[in-house]
Coordinates of C-alpha atoms and ligand atoms in Angstrom, one line a residue:
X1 CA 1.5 -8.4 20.3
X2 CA -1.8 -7.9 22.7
X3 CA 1.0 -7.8 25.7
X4 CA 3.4 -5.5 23.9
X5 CA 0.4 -3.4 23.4
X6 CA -0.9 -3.1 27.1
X7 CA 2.2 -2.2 28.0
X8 CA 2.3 0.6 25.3
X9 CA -1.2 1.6 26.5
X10 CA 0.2 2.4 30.2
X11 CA 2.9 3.7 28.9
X12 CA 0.8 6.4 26.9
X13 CA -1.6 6.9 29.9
X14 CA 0.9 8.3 32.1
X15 CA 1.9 10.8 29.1
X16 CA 0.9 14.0 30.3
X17 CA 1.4 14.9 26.5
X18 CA 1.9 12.6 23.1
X19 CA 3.5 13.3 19.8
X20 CA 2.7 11.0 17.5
X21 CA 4.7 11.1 13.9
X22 CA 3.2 9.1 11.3
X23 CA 4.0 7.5 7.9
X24 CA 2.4 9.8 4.6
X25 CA 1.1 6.3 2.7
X26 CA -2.7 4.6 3.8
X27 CA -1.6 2.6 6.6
X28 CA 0.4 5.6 8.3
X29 CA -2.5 8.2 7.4
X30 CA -5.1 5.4 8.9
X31 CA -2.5 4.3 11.6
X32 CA -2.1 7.9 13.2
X33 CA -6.0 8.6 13.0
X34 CA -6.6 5.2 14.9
X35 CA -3.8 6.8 17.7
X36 CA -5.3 10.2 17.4
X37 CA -8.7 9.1 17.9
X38 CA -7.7 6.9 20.8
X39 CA -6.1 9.2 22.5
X40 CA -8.7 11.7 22.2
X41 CA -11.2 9.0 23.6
X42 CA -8.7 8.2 26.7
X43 CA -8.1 12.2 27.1
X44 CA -4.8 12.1 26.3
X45 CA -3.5 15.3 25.2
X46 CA -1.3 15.6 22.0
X47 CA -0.7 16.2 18.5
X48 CA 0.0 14.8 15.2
X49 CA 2.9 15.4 12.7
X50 CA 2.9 13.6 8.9
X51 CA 6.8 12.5 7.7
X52 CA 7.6 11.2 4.1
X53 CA 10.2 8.9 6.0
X54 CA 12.6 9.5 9.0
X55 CA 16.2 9.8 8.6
X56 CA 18.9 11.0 11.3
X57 CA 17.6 14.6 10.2
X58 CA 14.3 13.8 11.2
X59 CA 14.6 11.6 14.2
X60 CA 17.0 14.5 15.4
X61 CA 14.6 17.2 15.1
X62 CA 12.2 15.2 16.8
X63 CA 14.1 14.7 20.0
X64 CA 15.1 18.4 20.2
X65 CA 11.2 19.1 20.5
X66 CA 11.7 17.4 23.5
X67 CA 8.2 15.8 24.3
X68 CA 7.6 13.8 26.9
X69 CA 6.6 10.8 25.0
X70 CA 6.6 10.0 21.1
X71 CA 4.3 7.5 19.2
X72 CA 5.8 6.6 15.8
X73 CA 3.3 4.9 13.8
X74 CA 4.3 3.0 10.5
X75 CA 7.6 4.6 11.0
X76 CA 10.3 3.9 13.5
X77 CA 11.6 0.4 13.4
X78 CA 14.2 1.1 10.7
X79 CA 16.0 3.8 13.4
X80 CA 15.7 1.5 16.3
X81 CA 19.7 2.2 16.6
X82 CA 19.2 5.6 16.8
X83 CA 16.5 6.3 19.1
X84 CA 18.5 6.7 22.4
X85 CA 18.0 9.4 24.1
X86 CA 14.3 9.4 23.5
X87 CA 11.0 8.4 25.4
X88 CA 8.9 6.8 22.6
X89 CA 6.5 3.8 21.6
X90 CA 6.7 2.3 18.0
X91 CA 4.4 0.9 16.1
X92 CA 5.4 0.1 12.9
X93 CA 5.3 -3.2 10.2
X94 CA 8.5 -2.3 8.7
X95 CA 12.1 -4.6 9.2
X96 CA 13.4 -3.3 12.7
X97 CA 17.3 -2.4 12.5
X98 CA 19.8 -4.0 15.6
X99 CA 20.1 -2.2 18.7
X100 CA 23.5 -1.2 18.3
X101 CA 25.0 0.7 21.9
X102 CA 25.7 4.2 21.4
X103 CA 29.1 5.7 21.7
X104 CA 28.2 7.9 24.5
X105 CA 27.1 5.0 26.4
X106 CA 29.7 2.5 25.7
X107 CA 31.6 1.0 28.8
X108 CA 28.0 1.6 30.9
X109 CA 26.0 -1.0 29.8
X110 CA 23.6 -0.5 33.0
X111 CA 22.9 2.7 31.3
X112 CA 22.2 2.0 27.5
X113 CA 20.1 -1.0 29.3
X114 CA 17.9 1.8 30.5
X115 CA 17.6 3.9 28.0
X116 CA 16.5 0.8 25.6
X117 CA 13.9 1.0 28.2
X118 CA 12.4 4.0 27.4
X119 CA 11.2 2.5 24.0
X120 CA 8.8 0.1 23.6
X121 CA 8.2 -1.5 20.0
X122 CA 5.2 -3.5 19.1
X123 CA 6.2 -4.8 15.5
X124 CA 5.1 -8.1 14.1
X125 CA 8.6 -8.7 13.0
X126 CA 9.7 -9.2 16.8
X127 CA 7.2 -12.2 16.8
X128 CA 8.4 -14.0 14.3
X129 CA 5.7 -13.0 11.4
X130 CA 6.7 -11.1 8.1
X131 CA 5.7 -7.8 7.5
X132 CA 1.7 -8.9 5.8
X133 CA 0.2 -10.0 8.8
X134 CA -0.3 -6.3 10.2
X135 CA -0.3 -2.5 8.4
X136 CA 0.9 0.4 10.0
X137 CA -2.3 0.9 10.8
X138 CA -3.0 -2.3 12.2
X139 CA -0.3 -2.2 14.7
X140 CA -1.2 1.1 16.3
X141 CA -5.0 -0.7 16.3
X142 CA -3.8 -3.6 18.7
X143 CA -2.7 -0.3 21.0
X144 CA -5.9 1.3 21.0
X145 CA -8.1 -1.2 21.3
X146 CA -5.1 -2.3 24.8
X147 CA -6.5 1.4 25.5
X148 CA -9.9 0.5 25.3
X149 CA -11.6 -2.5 24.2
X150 CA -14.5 0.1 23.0
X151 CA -12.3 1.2 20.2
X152 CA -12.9 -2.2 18.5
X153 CA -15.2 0.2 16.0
X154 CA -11.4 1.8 14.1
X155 CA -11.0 -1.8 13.2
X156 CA -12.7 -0.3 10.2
X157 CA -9.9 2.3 9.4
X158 CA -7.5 -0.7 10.2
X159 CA -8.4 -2.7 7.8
X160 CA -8.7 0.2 5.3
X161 CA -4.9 0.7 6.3
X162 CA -3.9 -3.2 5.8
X163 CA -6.2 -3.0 2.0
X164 CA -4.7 0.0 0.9
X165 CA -1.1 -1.7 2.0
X166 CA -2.2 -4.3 -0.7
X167 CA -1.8 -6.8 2.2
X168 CA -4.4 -9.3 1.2
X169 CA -3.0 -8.9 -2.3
X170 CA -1.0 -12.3 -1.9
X171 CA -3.4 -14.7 -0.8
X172 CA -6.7 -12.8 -1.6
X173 CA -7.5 -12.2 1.5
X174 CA -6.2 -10.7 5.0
X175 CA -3.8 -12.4 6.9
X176 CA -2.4 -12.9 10.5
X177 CA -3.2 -10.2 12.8
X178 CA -5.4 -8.4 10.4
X179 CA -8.0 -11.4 10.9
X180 CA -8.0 -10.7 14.3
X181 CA -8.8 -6.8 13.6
X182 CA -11.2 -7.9 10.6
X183 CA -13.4 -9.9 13.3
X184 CA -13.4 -7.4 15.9
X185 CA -14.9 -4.8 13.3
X186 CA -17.4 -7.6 12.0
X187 CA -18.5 -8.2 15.9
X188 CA -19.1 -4.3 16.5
X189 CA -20.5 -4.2 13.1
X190 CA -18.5 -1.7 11.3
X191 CA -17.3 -4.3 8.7
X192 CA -17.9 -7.3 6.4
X193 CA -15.9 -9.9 4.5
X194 CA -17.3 -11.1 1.7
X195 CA -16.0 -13.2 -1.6
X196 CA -16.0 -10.9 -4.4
X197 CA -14.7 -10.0 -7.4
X198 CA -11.4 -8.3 -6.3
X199 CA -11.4 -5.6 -9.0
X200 CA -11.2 -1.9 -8.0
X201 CA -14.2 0.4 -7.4
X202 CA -17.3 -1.7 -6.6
X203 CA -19.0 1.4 -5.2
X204 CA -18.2 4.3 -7.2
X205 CA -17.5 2.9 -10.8
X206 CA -19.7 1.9 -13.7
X207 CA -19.8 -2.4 -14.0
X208 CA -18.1 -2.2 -16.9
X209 CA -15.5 0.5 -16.2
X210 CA -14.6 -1.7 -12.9
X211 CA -13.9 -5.0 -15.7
X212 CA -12.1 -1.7 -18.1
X213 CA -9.5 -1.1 -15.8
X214 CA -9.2 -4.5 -14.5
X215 CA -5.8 -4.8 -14.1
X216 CA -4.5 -7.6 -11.4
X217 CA -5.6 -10.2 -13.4
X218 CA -5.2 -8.8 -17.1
X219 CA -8.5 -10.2 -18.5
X220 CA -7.5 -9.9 -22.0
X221 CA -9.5 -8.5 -24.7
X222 CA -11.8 -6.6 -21.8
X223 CA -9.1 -5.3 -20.0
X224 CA -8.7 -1.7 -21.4
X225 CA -11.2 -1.8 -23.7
X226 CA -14.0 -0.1 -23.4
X227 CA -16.3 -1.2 -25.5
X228 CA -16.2 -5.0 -25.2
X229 CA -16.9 -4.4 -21.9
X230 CA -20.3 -3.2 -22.2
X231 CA -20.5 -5.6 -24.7
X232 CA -19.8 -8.4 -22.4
X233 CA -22.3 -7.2 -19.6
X234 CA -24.8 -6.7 -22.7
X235 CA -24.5 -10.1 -23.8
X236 CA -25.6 -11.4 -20.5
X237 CA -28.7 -9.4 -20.2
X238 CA -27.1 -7.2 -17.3
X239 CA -28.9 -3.5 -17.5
X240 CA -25.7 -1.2 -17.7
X241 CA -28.0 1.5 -16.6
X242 CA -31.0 2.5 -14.4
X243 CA -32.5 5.7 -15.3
X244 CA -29.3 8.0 -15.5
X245 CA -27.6 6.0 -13.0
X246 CA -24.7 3.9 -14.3
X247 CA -25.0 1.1 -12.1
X248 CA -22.0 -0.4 -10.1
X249 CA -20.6 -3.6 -9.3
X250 CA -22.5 -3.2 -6.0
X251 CA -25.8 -2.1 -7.4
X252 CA -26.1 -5.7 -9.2
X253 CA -28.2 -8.3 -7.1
X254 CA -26.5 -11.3 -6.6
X255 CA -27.7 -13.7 -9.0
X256 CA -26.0 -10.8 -11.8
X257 CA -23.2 -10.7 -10.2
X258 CA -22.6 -14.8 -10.2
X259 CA -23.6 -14.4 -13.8
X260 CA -21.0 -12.1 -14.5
X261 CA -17.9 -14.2 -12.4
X262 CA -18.8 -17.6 -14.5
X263 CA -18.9 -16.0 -17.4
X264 CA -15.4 -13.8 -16.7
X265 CA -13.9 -17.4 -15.5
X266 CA -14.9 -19.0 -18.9
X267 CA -14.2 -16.0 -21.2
X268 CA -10.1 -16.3 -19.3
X269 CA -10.3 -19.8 -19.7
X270 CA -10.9 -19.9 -23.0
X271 CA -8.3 -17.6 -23.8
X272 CA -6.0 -19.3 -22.5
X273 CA -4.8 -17.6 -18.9
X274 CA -3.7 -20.3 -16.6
X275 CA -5.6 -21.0 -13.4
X276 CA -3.5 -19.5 -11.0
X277 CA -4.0 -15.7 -13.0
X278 CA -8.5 -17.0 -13.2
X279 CA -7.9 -17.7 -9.7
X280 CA -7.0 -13.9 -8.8
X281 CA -10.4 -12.9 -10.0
X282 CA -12.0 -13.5 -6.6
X283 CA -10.9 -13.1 -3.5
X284 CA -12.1 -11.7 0.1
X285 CA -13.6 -7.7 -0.1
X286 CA -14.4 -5.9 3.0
X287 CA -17.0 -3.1 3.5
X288 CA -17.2 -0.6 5.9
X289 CA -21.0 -1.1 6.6
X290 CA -22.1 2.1 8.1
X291 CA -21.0 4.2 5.1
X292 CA -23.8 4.9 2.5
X293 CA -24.3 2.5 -0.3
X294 CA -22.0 3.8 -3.3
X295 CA -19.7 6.3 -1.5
X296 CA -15.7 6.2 -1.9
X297 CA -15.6 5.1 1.8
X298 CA -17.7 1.8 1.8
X299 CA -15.5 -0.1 0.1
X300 CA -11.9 -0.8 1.7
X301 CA -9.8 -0.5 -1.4
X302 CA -11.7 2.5 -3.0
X303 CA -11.2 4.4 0.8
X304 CA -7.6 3.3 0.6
X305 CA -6.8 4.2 -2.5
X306 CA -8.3 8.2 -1.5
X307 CA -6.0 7.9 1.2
X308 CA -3.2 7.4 -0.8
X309 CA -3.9 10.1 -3.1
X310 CA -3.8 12.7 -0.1
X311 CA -0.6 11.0 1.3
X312 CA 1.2 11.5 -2.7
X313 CA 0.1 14.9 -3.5
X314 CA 1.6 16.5 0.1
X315 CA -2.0 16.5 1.8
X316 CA -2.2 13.6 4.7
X317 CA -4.0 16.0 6.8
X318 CA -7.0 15.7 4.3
X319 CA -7.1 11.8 4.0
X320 CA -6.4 11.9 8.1
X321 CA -10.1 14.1 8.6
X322 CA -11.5 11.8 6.7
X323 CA -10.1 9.1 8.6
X324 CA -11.5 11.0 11.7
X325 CA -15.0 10.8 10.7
X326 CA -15.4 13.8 8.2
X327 CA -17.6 13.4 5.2
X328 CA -18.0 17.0 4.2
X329 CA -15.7 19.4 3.2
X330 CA -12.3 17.0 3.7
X331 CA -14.0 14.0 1.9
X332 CA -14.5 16.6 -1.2
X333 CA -11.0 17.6 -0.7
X334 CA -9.6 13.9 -1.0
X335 CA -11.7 13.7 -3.8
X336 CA -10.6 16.4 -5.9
X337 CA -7.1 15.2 -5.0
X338 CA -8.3 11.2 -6.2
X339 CA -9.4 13.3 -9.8
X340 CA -6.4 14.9 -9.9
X341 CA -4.1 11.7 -9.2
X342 CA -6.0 10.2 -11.7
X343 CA -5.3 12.5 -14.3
X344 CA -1.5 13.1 -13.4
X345 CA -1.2 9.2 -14.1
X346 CA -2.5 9.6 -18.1
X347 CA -0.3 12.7 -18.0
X348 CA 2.4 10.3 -16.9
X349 CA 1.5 7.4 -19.4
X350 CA 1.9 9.8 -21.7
X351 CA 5.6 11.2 -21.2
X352 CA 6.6 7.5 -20.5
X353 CA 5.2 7.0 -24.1
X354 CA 7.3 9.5 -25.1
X355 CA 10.7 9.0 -23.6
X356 CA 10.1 5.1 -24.1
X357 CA 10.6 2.3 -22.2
X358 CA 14.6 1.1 -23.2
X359 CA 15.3 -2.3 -22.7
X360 CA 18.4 -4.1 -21.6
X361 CA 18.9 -8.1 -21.8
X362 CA 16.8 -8.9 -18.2
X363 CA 15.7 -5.8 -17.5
X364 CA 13.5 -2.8 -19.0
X365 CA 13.9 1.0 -18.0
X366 CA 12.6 4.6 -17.9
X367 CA 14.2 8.1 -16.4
X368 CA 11.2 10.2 -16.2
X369 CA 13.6 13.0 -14.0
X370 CA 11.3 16.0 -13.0
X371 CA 8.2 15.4 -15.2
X372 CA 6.7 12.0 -13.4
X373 CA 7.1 13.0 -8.9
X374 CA 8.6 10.9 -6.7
X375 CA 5.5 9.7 -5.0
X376 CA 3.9 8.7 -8.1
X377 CA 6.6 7.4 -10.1
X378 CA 6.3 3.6 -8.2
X379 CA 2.6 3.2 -9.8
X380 CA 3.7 4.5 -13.1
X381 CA 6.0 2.0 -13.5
X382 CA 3.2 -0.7 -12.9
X383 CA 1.0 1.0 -15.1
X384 CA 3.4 1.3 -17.7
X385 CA 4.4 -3.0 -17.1
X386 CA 0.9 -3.6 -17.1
X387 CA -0.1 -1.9 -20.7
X388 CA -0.4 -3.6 -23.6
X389 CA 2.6 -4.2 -26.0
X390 CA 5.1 -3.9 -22.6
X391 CA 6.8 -7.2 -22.2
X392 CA 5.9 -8.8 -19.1
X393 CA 9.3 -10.8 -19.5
X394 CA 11.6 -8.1 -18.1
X395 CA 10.9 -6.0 -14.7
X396 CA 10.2 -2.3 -15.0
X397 CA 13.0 0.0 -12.9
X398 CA 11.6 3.5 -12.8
X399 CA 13.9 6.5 -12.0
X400 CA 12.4 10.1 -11.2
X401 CA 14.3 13.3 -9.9
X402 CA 13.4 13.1 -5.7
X403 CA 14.6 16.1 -2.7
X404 CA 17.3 13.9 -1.9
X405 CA 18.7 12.0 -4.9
X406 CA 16.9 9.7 -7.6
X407 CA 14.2 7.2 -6.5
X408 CA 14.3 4.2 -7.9
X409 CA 11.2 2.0 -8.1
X410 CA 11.0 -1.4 -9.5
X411 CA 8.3 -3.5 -10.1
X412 CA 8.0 -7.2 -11.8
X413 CA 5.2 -10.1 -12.1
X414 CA 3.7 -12.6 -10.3
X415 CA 5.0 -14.6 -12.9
X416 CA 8.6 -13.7 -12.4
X417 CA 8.6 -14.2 -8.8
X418 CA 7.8 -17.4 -9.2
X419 CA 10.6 -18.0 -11.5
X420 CA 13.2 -16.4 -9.0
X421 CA 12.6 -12.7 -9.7
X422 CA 13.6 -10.7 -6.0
X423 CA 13.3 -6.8 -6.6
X424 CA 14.1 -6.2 -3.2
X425 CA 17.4 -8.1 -2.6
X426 CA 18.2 -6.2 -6.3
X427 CA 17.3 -2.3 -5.0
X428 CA 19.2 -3.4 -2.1
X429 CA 22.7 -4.3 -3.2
X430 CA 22.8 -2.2 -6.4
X431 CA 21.9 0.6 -4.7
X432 CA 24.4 0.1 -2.0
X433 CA 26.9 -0.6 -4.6
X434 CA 26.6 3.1 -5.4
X435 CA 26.1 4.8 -2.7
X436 CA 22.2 4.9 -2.0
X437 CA 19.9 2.7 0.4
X438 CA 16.9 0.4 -1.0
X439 CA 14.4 -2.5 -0.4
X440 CA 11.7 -3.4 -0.1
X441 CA 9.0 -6.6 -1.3
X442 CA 10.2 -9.3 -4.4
X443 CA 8.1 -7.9 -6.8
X444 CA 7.9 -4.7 -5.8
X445 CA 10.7 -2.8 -4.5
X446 CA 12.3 1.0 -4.4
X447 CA 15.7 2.9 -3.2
X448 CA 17.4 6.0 -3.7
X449 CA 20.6 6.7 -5.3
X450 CA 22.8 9.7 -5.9
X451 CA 22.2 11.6 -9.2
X452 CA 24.7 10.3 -12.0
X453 CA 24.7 6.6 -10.4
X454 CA 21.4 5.6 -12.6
X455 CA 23.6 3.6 -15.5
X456 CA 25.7 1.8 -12.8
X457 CA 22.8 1.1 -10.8
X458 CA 21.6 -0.7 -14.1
X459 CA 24.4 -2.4 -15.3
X460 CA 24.2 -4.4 -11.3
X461 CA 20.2 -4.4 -11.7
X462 CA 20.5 -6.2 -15.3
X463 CA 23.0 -8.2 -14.0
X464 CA 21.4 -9.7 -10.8
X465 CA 17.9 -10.1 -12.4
X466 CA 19.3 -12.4 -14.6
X467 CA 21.3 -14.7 -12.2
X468 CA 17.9 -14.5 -10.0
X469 CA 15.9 -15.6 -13.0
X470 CA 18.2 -18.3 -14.3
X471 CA 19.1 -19.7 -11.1
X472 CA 16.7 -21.8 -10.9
X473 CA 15.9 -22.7 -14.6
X474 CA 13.0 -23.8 -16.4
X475 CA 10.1 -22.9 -14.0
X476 CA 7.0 -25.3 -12.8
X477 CA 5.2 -22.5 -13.8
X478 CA 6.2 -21.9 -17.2
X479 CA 2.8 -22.8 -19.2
X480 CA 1.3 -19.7 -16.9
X481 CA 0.2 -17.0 -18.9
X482 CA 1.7 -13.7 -18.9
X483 CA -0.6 -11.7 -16.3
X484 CA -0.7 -8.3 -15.3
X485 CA 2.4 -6.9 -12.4
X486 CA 1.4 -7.9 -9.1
X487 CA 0.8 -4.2 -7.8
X488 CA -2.6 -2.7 -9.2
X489 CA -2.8 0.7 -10.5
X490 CA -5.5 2.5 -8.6
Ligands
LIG501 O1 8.6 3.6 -3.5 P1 8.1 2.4 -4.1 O2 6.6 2.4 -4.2 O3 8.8 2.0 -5.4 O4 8.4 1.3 -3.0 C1 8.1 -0.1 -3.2 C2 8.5 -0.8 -1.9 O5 9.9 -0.7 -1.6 C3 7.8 -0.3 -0.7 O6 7.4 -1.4 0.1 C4 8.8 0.5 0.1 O7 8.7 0.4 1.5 C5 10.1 -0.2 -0.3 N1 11.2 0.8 -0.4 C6 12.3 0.6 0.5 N2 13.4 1.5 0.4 C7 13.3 2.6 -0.4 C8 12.2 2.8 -1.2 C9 11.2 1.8 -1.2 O8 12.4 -0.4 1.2 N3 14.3 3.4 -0.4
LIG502 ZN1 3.1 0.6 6.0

């Protein structure tokens, strides 16, 4: 990838002018403020434009602007076919499609031979890795730091990028690529990796709200429940507050803190989780070490999960200044836009409540049409899978009125995975059976489909889940408990 990148870096410093289009999720709003910030630092001239996905539409409109180079980050690989015609670098994560050779250049192969030249892709899918071992964000990284081995320092925003993609999700900790971007921010000492409890909000949230909304693993009785969770840190003499200060999960010294982990791993075990859900307790967390003690931008998760906020509720631009070093005005604005994604998810608890979740024999639904957004509608679904009295048996499939048709989401266990469960190979062909496009990860996966296809769509979904989960009968891991979904809310 470090060769692909040099390459892209020449390529870039010749650009008398760079357009760089980025992805709207963490690792594109942290991707195109690693290129930004690069480019500024090299004096490159250029700007930056945000993009929900690109299409034909898009990629069209794009070439009409007629720049002399583009830099897709976290975007672009899934119109490799269709980028002829165009001067551009890719970085992206994402499944490249085939070079196919355009009409127009048919019978010259000379010719469509140089115009593939005029893009250069670095994408850990053409080096035989999956999609985990880099983010968006990552990617465009290995380019600036082939820019300049200076920029070693937007490792941080990297890694931020690769969290927020819930890359170390899997094994707990980064992988691939992302190690070598997680050492190069530890050796300009802009990050750390530590073991940790891998719950959300170890700056910013009370102790015992952190365990409250624990969610990936379930820890059951604690887990949405607010009061036995101050009752738990009671119990073992931790002070819940200092002063008026609620402290958090990174206010408690270390001996507290190993207190609190044996007594979590002995409160699961006893209740019977299996070792594999105790085991998701800990895992590696990173901190960005030059941010102040307690602030949403110390800790990798809690900075992507701003990030995302901006990117859901139309703002990029906001997450992307922050990305770019403000702390003032656009960190307040992320904020307010954390607050109110935060609320918008009760809201949406709420009309899920009220519609219902319908179930059918291998599969469970809900059609929240205009009143849950697009954007959001993904981790309502895992919120919804994840509450108590949901059966974790059956995957979730979400649908919710979108610009251009229904989006699907669907999201399952860890559990289910392991018993055969693949979301992605289900949003795939069920959507195409109707006339929509889909993918995505096994146990979390989306598409979109025309309006009026949603009960077909189901009747394939139903169907495949089933085969999927009966192909391979009784599973290894069928005395696992049943554990929250493998996506997190935020
Ligand atoms: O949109 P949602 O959060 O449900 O997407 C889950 C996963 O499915 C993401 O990794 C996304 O990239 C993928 N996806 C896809 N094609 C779509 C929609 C989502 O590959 N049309
Ligand atoms: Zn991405």
């Amino acid at each position: 990838m470090e060769a692909v990148a040099q390459e892209i870096a020449e390529r870039l410093r010749a650009a008398p002018f760079v357009k760089v289009v980025t992805h709207i999720d963490t690792d594109g709003i942290t991707g195109g403020a690693i290129a930004s910030e690069a480019l500024a630092r090299a004096g490159i001239e250029h700007e930056i434009a945000f993009a929900k996905h690109l299409d034909e539409a898009g990629l069209t409109a794009v070439k009409r602007e007629g720049h002399p180079l583009v830099w897709f980050v976290d975007l672009g690989a899934g119109m490799l076919h269709a980028m002829h015609g165009l001067d551009a670098v890719i970085t992206d994560h994402h499944v490249p499609t085939e070079r196919e050779v355009p009409k127009a250049l048919r019978g010259d192969l000379l010719k469509f031979a140089e115009s593939a030249d005029r893009v250069l892709m670095l994408n850990p899918h053409l080096e035989g890795s999956g999609s985990d071992v880099a983010s968006g964000a990552g990617c465009a990284y290995a380019v600036a730091k082939a820019l300049d081995p200076k920029n070693a320092d937007l490792a941080a925003v990297a890694v931020v990028g690769a969290v927020g993609d819930m890359q170390e999700a899997e094994f707990r900790r980064l992988e691939g690529y992302n190690r070598t971007i997680l050492a190069d921010g530890e050796a300009a000492g802009v990050l750390k990796a530590e073991m940790d409890l891998r719950l959300f909000g170890r700056e910013t949230r009370p102790a015992y709200k952190m365990l409250q909304y624990a969610s990936d693993p379930w820890i059951p009785r604690l887990s949405g429940n607010e009061e036995a969770c101050i009752a738990f840190l009671l119990e073992l003499g931790i002070d819940l507050k200092v002063g008026e200060h609620w402290r958090s999960w990174s206010d408690l010294d270390r001996g507290e803190k190993q207190r609190v982990v044996s007594a979590l791993v002995t409160h699961m075990l006893e209740r019977g989780c299996g070792v594999k859900s105790v085991e998701r307790l800990v895992g590696e967390a990173y901190t960005l070490v030059k941010e102040p003690v307690g602030s949403p931008t110390r800790d990798a998760k809690e900075f992507g999960t701003l990030m995302n906020a901006c990117g859901r509720y139309d703002e990029p631009e906001v997450g992307y200044r922050v990305c770019r070093g403000d702390r003032d005005e656009e960190l307040a604005k992320a904020l307010r836009l954390l607050r109110g994604h935060r609320a918008y998810l009760v809201e949406s608890m709420e009309t899920i409540l009220e519609s219902g979740i319908r179930e059918m024999g291998a599969i469970q639904y809900f059609h929240a049409h205009d009143k849950i957004r697009d954007t959001v509608v993904g981790i309502a679904a895992s919120m919804a899978l994840n509450q108590n009295g949901t059966p974790k048996s059956l995957p979730i499939i979400a649908f919710a009125n979108a610009e251009d048709g229904i989006k699907v989401s669907g999201r399952g266990t860890r559990e289910l995975v392991a018993k055969g469960l693949d979301l992605a190979a289900v949003m795939q062909a069920a959507s195409k059976a109707v006339g929509g496009q889909g993918g995505g990860h096994h146990v979390a996966a989306g598409a979109t489909i025309p309006p009026g296809t949603e009960q077909a769509f189901l009747e394939i979904a139903d169907r495949m889940v089933r085969e999927q989960l009966h192909a391979r009968g009784p599973s290894a891991d069928a005395g696992e408990d049943a554990a929250g979904a493998a996506r997190p809310s935020p």
